[in-house]
Amino acid sequence: MAQNDEFIREVDEEYRRDQLAKVWERYNGIIIAVVVLVVAGVGGWRFWQYRQQNLAQEAAVRYEEALRLSSEDKGQEAQGALENVMKQDSGTGYAMLARFRLAAELGKQNAENGASAYDALANDSALPAVWKDLARLRAAWLRLDTAEPAALRQAIEPLAAPANAWRHSARELLGLSGLKAGDMDYAGRWFDQIAADRETPSALRQRLAVYTALVAGGPVQATQ
């Protein structure tokens, strides 16, 4: 019985080898082509990954240099460096960071120029919604002293919703807009929301004490 099983196994193996030989004889060209394509594809993917990593590292160096220039109050040089990052690193995340930083640099020199740069970011359909919201918020901060209160509130109130990532800054901005307009009820409503939110940052809670005192004091009366 054992010899019979061994014979059947040998016949079965011989049959499979014969079938494989026939498949190879008939399709060897296709098989080799597929193998070559797979190897080339893997090699190309590895090269692309390596190239992207190098590009990201180079972009990081250029971006850090721009930040250094900004910290040294070399505004014009910092702007040039940031523009260079935007031009050379459009395929990396540093290009977006450079656009935000450039808008901030422009805002230091002229609030409306900076706000306009943030507007361009807010209207860029390629950006994720969370970054577009941040751009709207930054633009509104720069326009706090010049924008009509109604227009500013219309733009920023949606960002103060409980689920929004930037709600804390949005609520602070809306409260300050109320203080500036002398609308203490409006200001107090947003400051109350800041106080009630358990996730309000500690630094904002410290400022909140000043804000609530201003609300309690009422509108400042102009004197002749």
mmCIF file with all atom_site columns, C-alpha atoms in Angstrom:
data_model
loop_
_atom_site.group_PDB
_atom_site.id
_atom_site.type_symbol
_atom_site.label_atom_id
_atom_site.label_alt_id
_atom_site.label_comp_id
_atom_site.label_asym_id
_atom_site.label_entity_id
_atom_site.label_seq_id
_atom_site.pdbx_PDB_ins_code
_atom_site.Cartn_x
_atom_site.Cartn_y
_atom_site.Cartn_z
_atom_site.occupancy
_atom_site.B_iso_or_equiv
_atom_site.pdbx_formal_charge
_atom_site.auth_seq_id
_atom_site.auth_comp_id
_atom_site.auth_asym_id
_atom_site.auth_atom_id
_atom_site.pdbx_PDB_model_num
ATOM 1   C CA . MET A 1 1   ? 0.000   0.000   0.000   1.00 0.00 ? 1   MET A CA 1
ATOM 2   C CA . ALA A 1 2   ? 2.884   2.342   0.867   1.00 0.00 ? 2   ALA A CA 1
ATOM 3   C CA . GLN A 1 3   ? 4.623   1.594   -2.437  1.00 0.00 ? 3   GLN A CA 1
ATOM 4   C CA . ASN A 1 4   ? 1.398   2.301   -4.302  1.00 0.00 ? 4   ASN A CA 1
ATOM 5   C CA . ASP A 1 5   ? 1.020   5.683   -2.557  1.00 0.00 ? 5   ASP A CA 1
ATOM 6   C CA . GLU A 1 6   ? 4.617   6.566   -3.382  1.00 0.00 ? 6   GLU A CA 1
ATOM 7   C CA . PHE A 1 7   ? 4.067   5.678   -7.039  1.00 0.00 ? 7   PHE A CA 1
ATOM 8   C CA . ILE A 1 8   ? 0.920   7.821   -7.226  1.00 0.00 ? 8   ILE A CA 1
ATOM 9   C CA . ARG A 1 9   ? 2.786   10.743  -5.623  1.00 0.00 ? 9   ARG A CA 1
ATOM 10  C CA . GLU A 1 10  ? 5.657   10.482  -8.110  1.00 0.00 ? 10  GLU A CA 1
ATOM 11  C CA . VAL A 1 11  ? 3.241   10.356  -11.024 1.00 0.00 ? 11  VAL A CA 1
ATOM 12  C CA . ASP A 1 12  ? 1.389   13.393  -9.660  1.00 0.00 ? 12  ASP A CA 1
ATOM 13  C CA . GLU A 1 13  ? 4.617   15.384  -9.276  1.00 0.00 ? 13  GLU A CA 1
ATOM 14  C CA . GLU A 1 14  ? 5.763   14.417  -12.740 1.00 0.00 ? 14  GLU A CA 1
ATOM 15  C CA . TYR A 1 15  ? 2.427   15.549  -14.156 1.00 0.00 ? 15  TYR A CA 1
ATOM 16  C CA . ARG A 1 16  ? 2.698   18.934  -12.430 1.00 0.00 ? 16  ARG A CA 1
ATOM 17  C CA . ARG A 1 17  ? 6.252   19.440  -13.689 1.00 0.00 ? 17  ARG A CA 1
ATOM 18  C CA . ASP A 1 18  ? 5.106   18.598  -17.180 1.00 0.00 ? 18  ASP A CA 1
ATOM 19  C CA . GLN A 1 19  ? 2.246   21.093  -16.958 1.00 0.00 ? 19  GLN A CA 1
ATOM 20  C CA . LEU A 1 20  ? 4.529   23.816  -15.598 1.00 0.00 ? 20  LEU A CA 1
ATOM 21  C CA . ALA A 1 21  ? 6.977   23.188  -18.428 1.00 0.00 ? 21  ALA A CA 1
ATOM 22  C CA . LYS A 1 22  ? 4.196   23.575  -20.975 1.00 0.00 ? 22  LYS A CA 1
ATOM 23  C CA . VAL A 1 23  ? 2.989   26.812  -19.321 1.00 0.00 ? 23  VAL A CA 1
ATOM 24  C CA . TRP A 1 24  ? 6.519   28.203  -19.268 1.00 0.00 ? 24  TRP A CA 1
ATOM 25  C CA . GLU A 1 25  ? 7.127   27.229  -22.891 1.00 0.00 ? 25  GLU A CA 1
ATOM 26  C CA . ARG A 1 26  ? 3.927   28.945  -23.966 1.00 0.00 ? 26  ARG A CA 1
ATOM 27  C CA . TYR A 1 27  ? 3.964   32.051  -21.751 1.00 0.00 ? 27  TYR A CA 1
ATOM 28  C CA . ASN A 1 28  ? 7.609   32.628  -20.779 1.00 0.00 ? 28  ASN A CA 1
ATOM 29  C CA . GLY A 1 29  ? 7.736   35.954  -22.628 1.00 0.00 ? 29  GLY A CA 1
ATOM 30  C CA . ILE A 1 30  ? 4.709   37.306  -20.807 1.00 0.00 ? 30  ILE A CA 1
ATOM 31  C CA . ILE A 1 31  ? 5.952   36.020  -17.447 1.00 0.00 ? 31  ILE A CA 1
ATOM 32  C CA . ILE A 1 32  ? 9.352   37.670  -17.899 1.00 0.00 ? 32  ILE A CA 1
ATOM 33  C CA . ALA A 1 33  ? 7.709   40.942  -18.961 1.00 0.00 ? 33  ALA A CA 1
ATOM 34  C CA . VAL A 1 34  ? 5.459   40.945  -15.896 1.00 0.00 ? 34  VAL A CA 1
ATOM 35  C CA . VAL A 1 35  ? 8.421   40.270  -13.593 1.00 0.00 ? 35  VAL A CA 1
ATOM 36  C CA . VAL A 1 36  ? 10.400  43.090  -15.193 1.00 0.00 ? 36  VAL A CA 1
ATOM 37  C CA . LEU A 1 37  ? 7.476   45.492  -14.820 1.00 0.00 ? 37  LEU A CA 1
ATOM 38  C CA . VAL A 1 38  ? 7.009   44.570  -11.163 1.00 0.00 ? 38  VAL A CA 1
ATOM 39  C CA . VAL A 1 39  ? 10.704  45.048  -10.391 1.00 0.00 ? 39  VAL A CA 1
ATOM 40  C CA . ALA A 1 40  ? 10.768  48.343  -12.287 1.00 0.00 ? 40  ALA A CA 1
ATOM 41  C CA . GLY A 1 41  ? 7.632   49.519  -10.505 1.00 0.00 ? 41  GLY A CA 1
ATOM 42  C CA . VAL A 1 42  ? 9.025   48.731  -7.069  1.00 0.00 ? 42  VAL A CA 1
ATOM 43  C CA . GLY A 1 43  ? 12.311  50.406  -7.965  1.00 0.00 ? 43  GLY A CA 1
ATOM 44  C CA . GLY A 1 44  ? 10.511  53.486  -9.270  1.00 0.00 ? 44  GLY A CA 1
ATOM 45  C CA . TRP A 1 45  ? 8.377   53.716  -6.141  1.00 0.00 ? 45  TRP A CA 1
ATOM 46  C CA . ARG A 1 46  ? 11.451  53.465  -3.909  1.00 0.00 ? 46  ARG A CA 1
ATOM 47  C CA . PHE A 1 47  ? 13.196  56.158  -5.916  1.00 0.00 ? 47  PHE A CA 1
ATOM 48  C CA . TRP A 1 48  ? 10.136  58.436  -5.703  1.00 0.00 ? 48  TRP A CA 1
ATOM 49  C CA . GLN A 1 49  ? 9.995   57.967  -1.922  1.00 0.00 ? 49  GLN A CA 1
ATOM 50  C CA . TYR A 1 50  ? 13.713  58.755  -1.641  1.00 0.00 ? 50  TYR A CA 1
ATOM 51  C CA . ARG A 1 51  ? 13.331  61.843  -3.829  1.00 0.00 ? 51  ARG A CA 1
ATOM 52  C CA . GLN A 1 52  ? 10.332  63.124  -1.865  1.00 0.00 ? 52  GLN A CA 1
ATOM 53  C CA . GLN A 1 53  ? 12.191  62.676  1.408   1.00 0.00 ? 53  GLN A CA 1
ATOM 54  C CA . ASN A 1 54  ? 15.135  64.680  0.096   1.00 0.00 ? 54  ASN A CA 1
ATOM 55  C CA . LEU A 1 55  ? 12.842  67.416  -1.210  1.00 0.00 ? 55  LEU A CA 1
ATOM 56  C CA . ALA A 1 56  ? 11.110  67.670  2.172   1.00 0.00 ? 56  ALA A CA 1
ATOM 57  C CA . GLN A 1 57  ? 14.447  67.942  3.978   1.00 0.00 ? 57  GLN A CA 1
ATOM 58  C CA . GLU A 1 58  ? 15.641  70.659  1.618   1.00 0.00 ? 58  GLU A CA 1
ATOM 59  C CA . ALA A 1 59  ? 12.354  72.529  2.052   1.00 0.00 ? 59  ALA A CA 1
ATOM 60  C CA . ALA A 1 60  ? 12.662  72.307  5.839   1.00 0.00 ? 60  ALA A CA 1
ATOM 61  C CA . VAL A 1 61  ? 16.123  73.890  5.710   1.00 0.00 ? 61  VAL A CA 1
ATOM 62  C CA . ARG A 1 62  ? 14.889  76.750  3.516   1.00 0.00 ? 62  ARG A CA 1
ATOM 63  C CA . TYR A 1 63  ? 11.849  77.315  5.740   1.00 0.00 ? 63  TYR A CA 1
ATOM 64  C CA . GLU A 1 64  ? 13.937  77.364  8.925   1.00 0.00 ? 64  GLU A CA 1
ATOM 65  C CA . GLU A 1 65  ? 16.244  79.918  7.336   1.00 0.00 ? 65  GLU A CA 1
ATOM 66  C CA . ALA A 1 66  ? 13.236  82.134  6.547   1.00 0.00 ? 66  ALA A CA 1
ATOM 67  C CA . LEU A 1 67  ? 12.065  81.874  10.164  1.00 0.00 ? 67  LEU A CA 1
ATOM 68  C CA . ARG A 1 68  ? 15.530  82.823  11.379  1.00 0.00 ? 68  ARG A CA 1
ATOM 69  C CA . LEU A 1 69  ? 15.513  85.941  9.232   1.00 0.00 ? 69  LEU A CA 1
ATOM 70  C CA . SER A 1 70  ? 12.064  86.845  10.549  1.00 0.00 ? 70  SER A CA 1
ATOM 71  C CA . SER A 1 71  ? 13.163  86.430  14.170  1.00 0.00 ? 71  SER A CA 1
ATOM 72  C CA . GLU A 1 72  ? 16.052  88.793  13.469  1.00 0.00 ? 72  GLU A CA 1
ATOM 73  C CA . ASP A 1 73  ? 13.597  91.437  12.167  1.00 0.00 ? 73  ASP A CA 1
ATOM 74  C CA . LYS A 1 74  ? 14.933  91.120  8.628   1.00 0.00 ? 74  LYS A CA 1
ATOM 75  C CA . GLY A 1 75  ? 11.488  91.443  7.125   1.00 0.00 ? 75  GLY A CA 1
ATOM 76  C CA . GLN A 1 76  ? 12.391  91.930  3.475   1.00 0.00 ? 76  GLN A CA 1
ATOM 77  C CA . GLU A 1 77  ? 14.915  89.106  3.498   1.00 0.00 ? 77  GLU A CA 1
ATOM 78  C CA . ALA A 1 78  ? 12.442  86.843  5.288   1.00 0.00 ? 78  ALA A CA 1
ATOM 79  C CA . GLN A 1 79  ? 9.784   87.583  2.667   1.00 0.00 ? 79  GLN A CA 1
ATOM 80  C CA . GLY A 1 80  ? 12.208  86.749  -0.124  1.00 0.00 ? 80  GLY A CA 1
ATOM 81  C CA . ALA A 1 81  ? 13.171  83.491  1.569   1.00 0.00 ? 81  ALA A CA 1
ATOM 82  C CA . LEU A 1 82  ? 9.532   82.530  2.077   1.00 0.00 ? 82  LEU A CA 1
ATOM 83  C CA . GLU A 1 83  ? 8.708   83.290  -1.545  1.00 0.00 ? 83  GLU A CA 1
ATOM 84  C CA . ASN A 1 84  ? 11.636  81.070  -2.512  1.00 0.00 ? 84  ASN A CA 1
ATOM 85  C CA . VAL A 1 85  ? 10.163  78.217  -0.452  1.00 0.00 ? 85  VAL A CA 1
ATOM 86  C CA . MET A 1 86  ? 6.804   78.693  -2.171  1.00 0.00 ? 86  MET A CA 1
ATOM 87  C CA . LYS A 1 87  ? 8.367   78.574  -5.644  1.00 0.00 ? 87  LYS A CA 1
ATOM 88  C CA . GLN A 1 88  ? 10.747  75.670  -5.109  1.00 0.00 ? 88  GLN A CA 1
ATOM 89  C CA . ASP A 1 89  ? 8.714   73.496  -2.771  1.00 0.00 ? 89  ASP A CA 1
ATOM 90  C CA . SER A 1 90  ? 5.196   73.606  -4.203  1.00 0.00 ? 90  SER A CA 1
ATOM 91  C CA . GLY A 1 91  ? 4.851   69.846  -3.746  1.00 0.00 ? 91  GLY A CA 1
ATOM 92  C CA . THR A 1 92  ? 5.634   69.850  -0.029  1.00 0.00 ? 92  THR A CA 1
ATOM 93  C CA . GLY A 1 93  ? 3.725   70.983  3.036   1.00 0.00 ? 93  GLY A CA 1
ATOM 94  C CA . TYR A 1 94  ? 6.322   73.692  3.577   1.00 0.00 ? 94  TYR A CA 1
ATOM 95  C CA . ALA A 1 95  ? 4.937   75.683  0.662   1.00 0.00 ? 95  ALA A CA 1
ATOM 96  C CA . MET A 1 96  ? 1.642   76.096  2.525   1.00 0.00 ? 96  MET A CA 1
ATOM 97  C CA . LEU A 1 97  ? 3.449   76.987  5.772   1.00 0.00 ? 97  LEU A CA 1
ATOM 98  C CA . ALA A 1 98  ? 5.468   79.556  3.848   1.00 0.00 ? 98  ALA A CA 1
ATOM 99  C CA . ARG A 1 99  ? 2.288   81.147  2.469   1.00 0.00 ? 99  ARG A CA 1
ATOM 100 C CA . PHE A 1 100 ? 0.865   81.530  5.967   1.00 0.00 ? 100 PHE A CA 1
ATOM 101 C CA . ARG A 1 101 ? 4.120   82.896  7.305   1.00 0.00 ? 101 ARG A CA 1
ATOM 102 C CA . LEU A 1 102 ? 4.460   85.315  4.405   1.00 0.00 ? 102 LEU A CA 1
ATOM 103 C CA . ALA A 1 103 ? 0.970   86.643  5.098   1.00 0.00 ? 103 ALA A CA 1
ATOM 104 C CA . ALA A 1 104 ? 2.015   87.222  8.712   1.00 0.00 ? 104 ALA A CA 1
ATOM 105 C CA . GLU A 1 105 ? 5.158   89.058  7.589   1.00 0.00 ? 105 GLU A CA 1
ATOM 106 C CA . LEU A 1 106 ? 3.114   91.253  5.263   1.00 0.00 ? 106 LEU A CA 1
ATOM 107 C CA . GLY A 1 107 ? 0.687   91.955  8.097   1.00 0.00 ? 107 GLY A CA 1
ATOM 108 C CA . LYS A 1 108 ? 3.502   93.324  10.251  1.00 0.00 ? 108 LYS A CA 1
ATOM 109 C CA . GLN A 1 109 ? 4.115   96.040  7.688   1.00 0.00 ? 109 GLN A CA 1
ATOM 110 C CA . ASN A 1 110 ? 0.582   96.645  6.490   1.00 0.00 ? 110 ASN A CA 1
ATOM 111 C CA . ALA A 1 111 ? -2.463  95.007  8.075   1.00 0.00 ? 111 ALA A CA 1
ATOM 112 C CA . GLU A 1 112 ? -4.585  95.061  4.928   1.00 0.00 ? 112 GLU A CA 1
ATOM 113 C CA . ASN A 1 113 ? -1.837  93.551  2.779   1.00 0.00 ? 113 ASN A CA 1
ATOM 114 C CA . GLY A 1 114 ? -1.478  90.723  5.255   1.00 0.00 ? 114 GLY A CA 1
ATOM 115 C CA . ALA A 1 115 ? -5.244  90.249  5.433   1.00 0.00 ? 115 ALA A CA 1
ATOM 116 C CA . SER A 1 116 ? -5.456  90.087  1.644   1.00 0.00 ? 116 SER A CA 1
ATOM 117 C CA . ALA A 1 117 ? -2.780  87.379  1.608   1.00 0.00 ? 117 ALA A CA 1
ATOM 118 C CA . TYR A 1 118 ? -4.836  85.409  4.134   1.00 0.00 ? 118 TYR A CA 1
ATOM 119 C CA . ASP A 1 119 ? -7.930  85.962  1.968   1.00 0.00 ? 119 ASP A CA 1
ATOM 120 C CA . ALA A 1 120 ? -6.118  84.265  -0.914  1.00 0.00 ? 120 ALA A CA 1
ATOM 121 C CA . LEU A 1 121 ? -5.423  81.288  1.321   1.00 0.00 ? 121 LEU A CA 1
ATOM 122 C CA . ALA A 1 122 ? -9.025  81.163  2.539   1.00 0.00 ? 122 ALA A CA 1
ATOM 123 C CA . ASN A 1 123 ? -10.247 81.080  -1.063  1.00 0.00 ? 123 ASN A CA 1
ATOM 124 C CA . ASP A 1 124 ? -7.786  78.407  -2.211  1.00 0.00 ? 124 ASP A CA 1
ATOM 125 C CA . SER A 1 125 ? -9.878  75.342  -3.034  1.00 0.00 ? 125 SER A CA 1
ATOM 126 C CA . ALA A 1 126 ? -6.806  73.113  -2.757  1.00 0.00 ? 126 ALA A CA 1
ATOM 127 C CA . LEU A 1 127 ? -6.420  73.770  0.964   1.00 0.00 ? 127 LEU A CA 1
ATOM 128 C CA . PRO A 1 128 ? -8.183  71.637  3.593   1.00 0.00 ? 128 PRO A CA 1
ATOM 129 C CA . ALA A 1 129 ? -11.123 73.344  5.307   1.00 0.00 ? 129 ALA A CA 1
ATOM 130 C CA . VAL A 1 130 ? -9.340  73.616  8.658   1.00 0.00 ? 130 VAL A CA 1
ATOM 131 C CA . TRP A 1 131 ? -6.543  75.714  7.121   1.00 0.00 ? 131 TRP A CA 1
ATOM 132 C CA . LYS A 1 132 ? -8.981  77.863  5.170   1.00 0.00 ? 132 LYS A CA 1
ATOM 133 C CA . ASP A 1 133 ? -10.758 78.600  8.466   1.00 0.00 ? 133 ASP A CA 1
ATOM 134 C CA . LEU A 1 134 ? -7.449  79.583  10.042  1.00 0.00 ? 134 LEU A CA 1
ATOM 135 C CA . ALA A 1 135 ? -6.758  81.962  7.165   1.00 0.00 ? 135 ALA A CA 1
ATOM 136 C CA . ARG A 1 136 ? -10.180 83.612  7.614   1.00 0.00 ? 136 ARG A CA 1
ATOM 137 C CA . LEU A 1 137 ? -9.501  84.020  11.312  1.00 0.00 ? 137 LEU A CA 1
ATOM 138 C CA . ARG A 1 138 ? -6.053  85.537  10.776  1.00 0.00 ? 138 ARG A CA 1
ATOM 139 C CA . ALA A 1 139 ? -7.450  87.967  8.208   1.00 0.00 ? 139 ALA A CA 1
ATOM 140 C CA . ALA A 1 140 ? -10.169 89.040  10.653  1.00 0.00 ? 140 ALA A CA 1
ATOM 141 C CA . TRP A 1 141 ? -7.640  89.674  13.421  1.00 0.00 ? 141 TRP A CA 1
ATOM 142 C CA . LEU A 1 142 ? -5.704  91.984  11.122  1.00 0.00 ? 142 LEU A CA 1
ATOM 143 C CA . ARG A 1 143 ? -8.918  93.832  10.243  1.00 0.00 ? 143 ARG A CA 1
ATOM 144 C CA . LEU A 1 144 ? -10.246 94.131  13.795  1.00 0.00 ? 144 LEU A CA 1
ATOM 145 C CA . ASP A 1 145 ? -9.593  97.875  13.885  1.00 0.00 ? 145 ASP A CA 1
ATOM 146 C CA . THR A 1 146 ? -10.854 98.643  10.382  1.00 0.00 ? 146 THR A CA 1
ATOM 147 C CA . ALA A 1 147 ? -13.622 96.221  9.407   1.00 0.00 ? 147 ALA A CA 1
ATOM 148 C CA . GLU A 1 148 ? -17.300 96.909  9.903   1.00 0.00 ? 148 GLU A CA 1
ATOM 149 C CA . PRO A 1 149 ? -18.408 94.950  13.006  1.00 0.00 ? 149 PRO A CA 1
ATOM 150 C CA . ALA A 1 150 ? -21.300 93.302  11.158  1.00 0.00 ? 150 ALA A CA 1
ATOM 151 C CA . ALA A 1 151 ? -19.040 92.056  8.336   1.00 0.00 ? 151 ALA A CA 1
ATOM 152 C CA . LEU A 1 152 ? -16.428 90.764  10.733  1.00 0.00 ? 152 LEU A CA 1
ATOM 153 C CA . ARG A 1 153 ? -19.003 88.932  12.835  1.00 0.00 ? 153 ARG A CA 1
ATOM 154 C CA . GLN A 1 154 ? -20.626 87.344  9.802   1.00 0.00 ? 154 GLN A CA 1
ATOM 155 C CA . ALA A 1 155 ? -17.261 85.975  8.713   1.00 0.00 ? 155 ALA A CA 1
ATOM 156 C CA . ILE A 1 156 ? -16.101 84.716  12.108  1.00 0.00 ? 156 ILE A CA 1
ATOM 157 C CA . GLU A 1 157 ? -19.185 83.532  14.010  1.00 0.00 ? 157 GLU A CA 1
ATOM 158 C CA . PRO A 1 158 ? -19.254 80.159  12.157  1.00 0.00 ? 158 PRO A CA 1
ATOM 159 C CA . LEU A 1 159 ? -15.695 79.543  13.371  1.00 0.00 ? 159 LEU A CA 1
ATOM 160 C CA . ALA A 1 160 ? -16.818 79.898  16.997  1.00 0.00 ? 160 ALA A CA 1
ATOM 161 C CA . ALA A 1 161 ? -18.963 76.747  16.825  1.00 0.00 ? 161 ALA A CA 1
ATOM 162 C CA . PRO A 1 162 ? -18.194 74.121  19.504  1.00 0.00 ? 162 PRO A CA 1
ATOM 163 C CA . ALA A 1 163 ? -16.691 71.647  17.043  1.00 0.00 ? 163 ALA A CA 1
ATOM 164 C CA . ASN A 1 164 ? -14.413 74.109  15.251  1.00 0.00 ? 164 ASN A CA 1
ATOM 165 C CA . ALA A 1 165 ? -10.678 73.749  15.827  1.00 0.00 ? 165 ALA A CA 1
ATOM 166 C CA . TRP A 1 166 ? -10.207 77.522  16.069  1.00 0.00 ? 166 TRP A CA 1
ATOM 167 C CA . ARG A 1 167 ? -13.226 78.307  18.271  1.00 0.00 ? 167 ARG A CA 1
ATOM 168 C CA . HIS A 1 168 ? -11.212 79.717  21.169  1.00 0.00 ? 168 HIS A CA 1
ATOM 169 C CA . SER A 1 169 ? -9.498  82.390  19.079  1.00 0.00 ? 169 SER A CA 1
ATOM 170 C CA . ALA A 1 170 ? -12.715 83.073  17.176  1.00 0.00 ? 170 ALA A CA 1
ATOM 171 C CA . ARG A 1 171 ? -14.668 83.671  20.398  1.00 0.00 ? 171 ARG A CA 1
ATOM 172 C CA . GLU A 1 172 ? -11.959 85.954  21.741  1.00 0.00 ? 172 GLU A CA 1
ATOM 173 C CA . LEU A 1 173 ? -11.972 87.950  18.519  1.00 0.00 ? 173 LEU A CA 1
ATOM 174 C CA . LEU A 1 174 ? -15.769 88.273  18.541  1.00 0.00 ? 174 LEU A CA 1
ATOM 175 C CA . GLY A 1 175 ? -15.744 89.367  22.170  1.00 0.00 ? 175 GLY A CA 1
ATOM 176 C CA . LEU A 1 176 ? -13.112 91.995  21.414  1.00 0.00 ? 176 LEU A CA 1
ATOM 177 C CA . SER A 1 177 ? -15.137 93.222  18.454  1.00 0.00 ? 177 SER A CA 1
ATOM 178 C CA . GLY A 1 178 ? -18.045 93.736  20.856  1.00 0.00 ? 178 GLY A CA 1
ATOM 179 C CA . LEU A 1 179 ? -15.841 95.671  23.295  1.00 0.00 ? 179 LEU A CA 1
ATOM 180 C CA . LYS A 1 180 ? -14.527 97.842  20.477  1.00 0.00 ? 180 LYS A CA 1
ATOM 181 C CA . ALA A 1 181 ? -18.067 98.617  19.300  1.00 0.00 ? 181 ALA A CA 1
ATOM 182 C CA . GLY A 1 182 ? -19.278 99.287  22.841  1.00 0.00 ? 182 GLY A CA 1
ATOM 183 C CA . ASP A 1 183 ? -21.716 96.366  22.587  1.00 0.00 ? 183 ASP A CA 1
ATOM 184 C CA . MET A 1 184 ? -21.172 94.841  26.021  1.00 0.00 ? 184 MET A CA 1
ATOM 185 C CA . ASP A 1 185 ? -24.012 92.342  25.708  1.00 0.00 ? 185 ASP A CA 1
ATOM 186 C CA . TYR A 1 186 ? -22.490 90.894  22.552  1.00 0.00 ? 186 TYR A CA 1
ATOM 187 C CA . ALA A 1 187 ? -19.002 90.860  24.052  1.00 0.00 ? 187 ALA A CA 1
ATOM 188 C CA . GLY A 1 188 ? -20.208 89.270  27.267  1.00 0.00 ? 188 GLY A CA 1
ATOM 189 C CA . ARG A 1 189 ? -21.989 86.491  25.397  1.00 0.00 ? 189 ARG A CA 1
ATOM 190 C CA . TRP A 1 190 ? -18.766 85.333  23.764  1.00 0.00 ? 190 TRP A CA 1
ATOM 191 C CA . PHE A 1 191 ? -16.692 85.742  26.894  1.00 0.00 ? 191 PHE A CA 1
ATOM 192 C CA . ASP A 1 192 ? -19.227 83.577  28.724  1.00 0.00 ? 192 ASP A CA 1
ATOM 193 C CA . GLN A 1 193 ? -18.733 80.875  26.114  1.00 0.00 ? 193 GLN A CA 1
ATOM 194 C CA . ILE A 1 194 ? -14.987 81.058  26.635  1.00 0.00 ? 194 ILE A CA 1
ATOM 195 C CA . ALA A 1 195 ? -15.464 80.663  30.383  1.00 0.00 ? 195 ALA A CA 1
ATOM 196 C CA . ALA A 1 196 ? -17.843 77.718  29.978  1.00 0.00 ? 196 ALA A CA 1
ATOM 197 C CA . ASP A 1 197 ? -15.612 75.742  27.610  1.00 0.00 ? 197 ASP A CA 1
ATOM 198 C CA . ARG A 1 198 ? -13.535 73.278  29.639  1.00 0.00 ? 198 ARG A CA 1
ATOM 199 C CA . GLU A 1 199 ? -10.954 73.126  26.831  1.00 0.00 ? 199 GLU A CA 1
ATOM 200 C CA . THR A 1 200 ? -10.244 76.880  26.841  1.00 0.00 ? 200 THR A CA 1
ATOM 201 C CA . PRO A 1 201 ? -6.441  77.370  26.961  1.00 0.00 ? 201 PRO A CA 1
ATOM 202 C CA . SER A 1 202 ? -5.072  78.656  30.263  1.00 0.00 ? 202 SER A CA 1
ATOM 203 C CA . ALA A 1 203 ? -3.510  81.745  28.666  1.00 0.00 ? 203 ALA A CA 1
ATOM 204 C CA . LEU A 1 204 ? -6.914  82.770  27.289  1.00 0.00 ? 204 LEU A CA 1
ATOM 205 C CA . ARG A 1 205 ? -8.529  82.225  30.690  1.00 0.00 ? 205 ARG A CA 1
ATOM 206 C CA . GLN A 1 206 ? -6.010  84.648  32.166  1.00 0.00 ? 206 GLN A CA 1
ATOM 207 C CA . ARG A 1 207 ? -6.921  87.292  29.588  1.00 0.00 ? 207 ARG A CA 1
ATOM 208 C CA . LEU A 1 208 ? -10.583 86.568  30.205  1.00 0.00 ? 208 LEU A CA 1
ATOM 209 C CA . ALA A 1 209 ? -10.366 88.130  33.665  1.00 0.00 ? 209 ALA A CA 1
ATOM 210 C CA . VAL A 1 210 ? -9.434  91.445  32.043  1.00 0.00 ? 210 VAL A CA 1
ATOM 211 C CA . TYR A 1 211 ? -12.143 91.135  29.408  1.00 0.00 ? 211 TYR A CA 1
ATOM 212 C CA . THR A 1 212 ? -14.922 90.420  31.901  1.00 0.00 ? 212 THR A CA 1
ATOM 213 C CA . ALA A 1 213 ? -13.810 93.381  34.004  1.00 0.00 ? 213 ALA A CA 1
ATOM 214 C CA . LEU A 1 214 ? -14.079 95.610  30.946  1.00 0.00 ? 214 LEU A CA 1
ATOM 215 C CA . VAL A 1 215 ? -17.566 94.282  30.210  1.00 0.00 ? 215 VAL A CA 1
ATOM 216 C CA . ALA A 1 216 ? -18.618 94.895  33.801  1.00 0.00 ? 216 ALA A CA 1
ATOM 217 C CA . GLY A 1 217 ? -17.316 98.455  33.584  1.00 0.00 ? 217 GLY A CA 1
ATOM 218 C CA . GLY A 1 218 ? -19.590 99.222  30.652  1.00 0.00 ? 218 GLY A CA 1
ATOM 219 C CA . PRO A 1 219 ? -18.872 101.284 27.544  1.00 0.00 ? 219 PRO A CA 1
ATOM 220 C CA . VAL A 1 220 ? -16.216 103.952 27.881  1.00 0.00 ? 220 VAL A CA 1
ATOM 221 C CA . GLN A 1 221 ? -17.757 107.423 27.673  1.00 0.00 ? 221 GLN A CA 1
ATOM 222 C CA . ALA A 1 222 ? -15.940 109.827 25.399  1.00 0.00 ? 222 ALA A CA 1
ATOM 223 C CA . THR A 1 223 ? -14.932 113.074 27.079  1.00 0.00 ? 223 THR A CA 1
ATOM 224 C CA . GLN A 1 224 ? -14.489 116.462 25.538  1.00 0.00 ? 224 GLN A CA 1
#
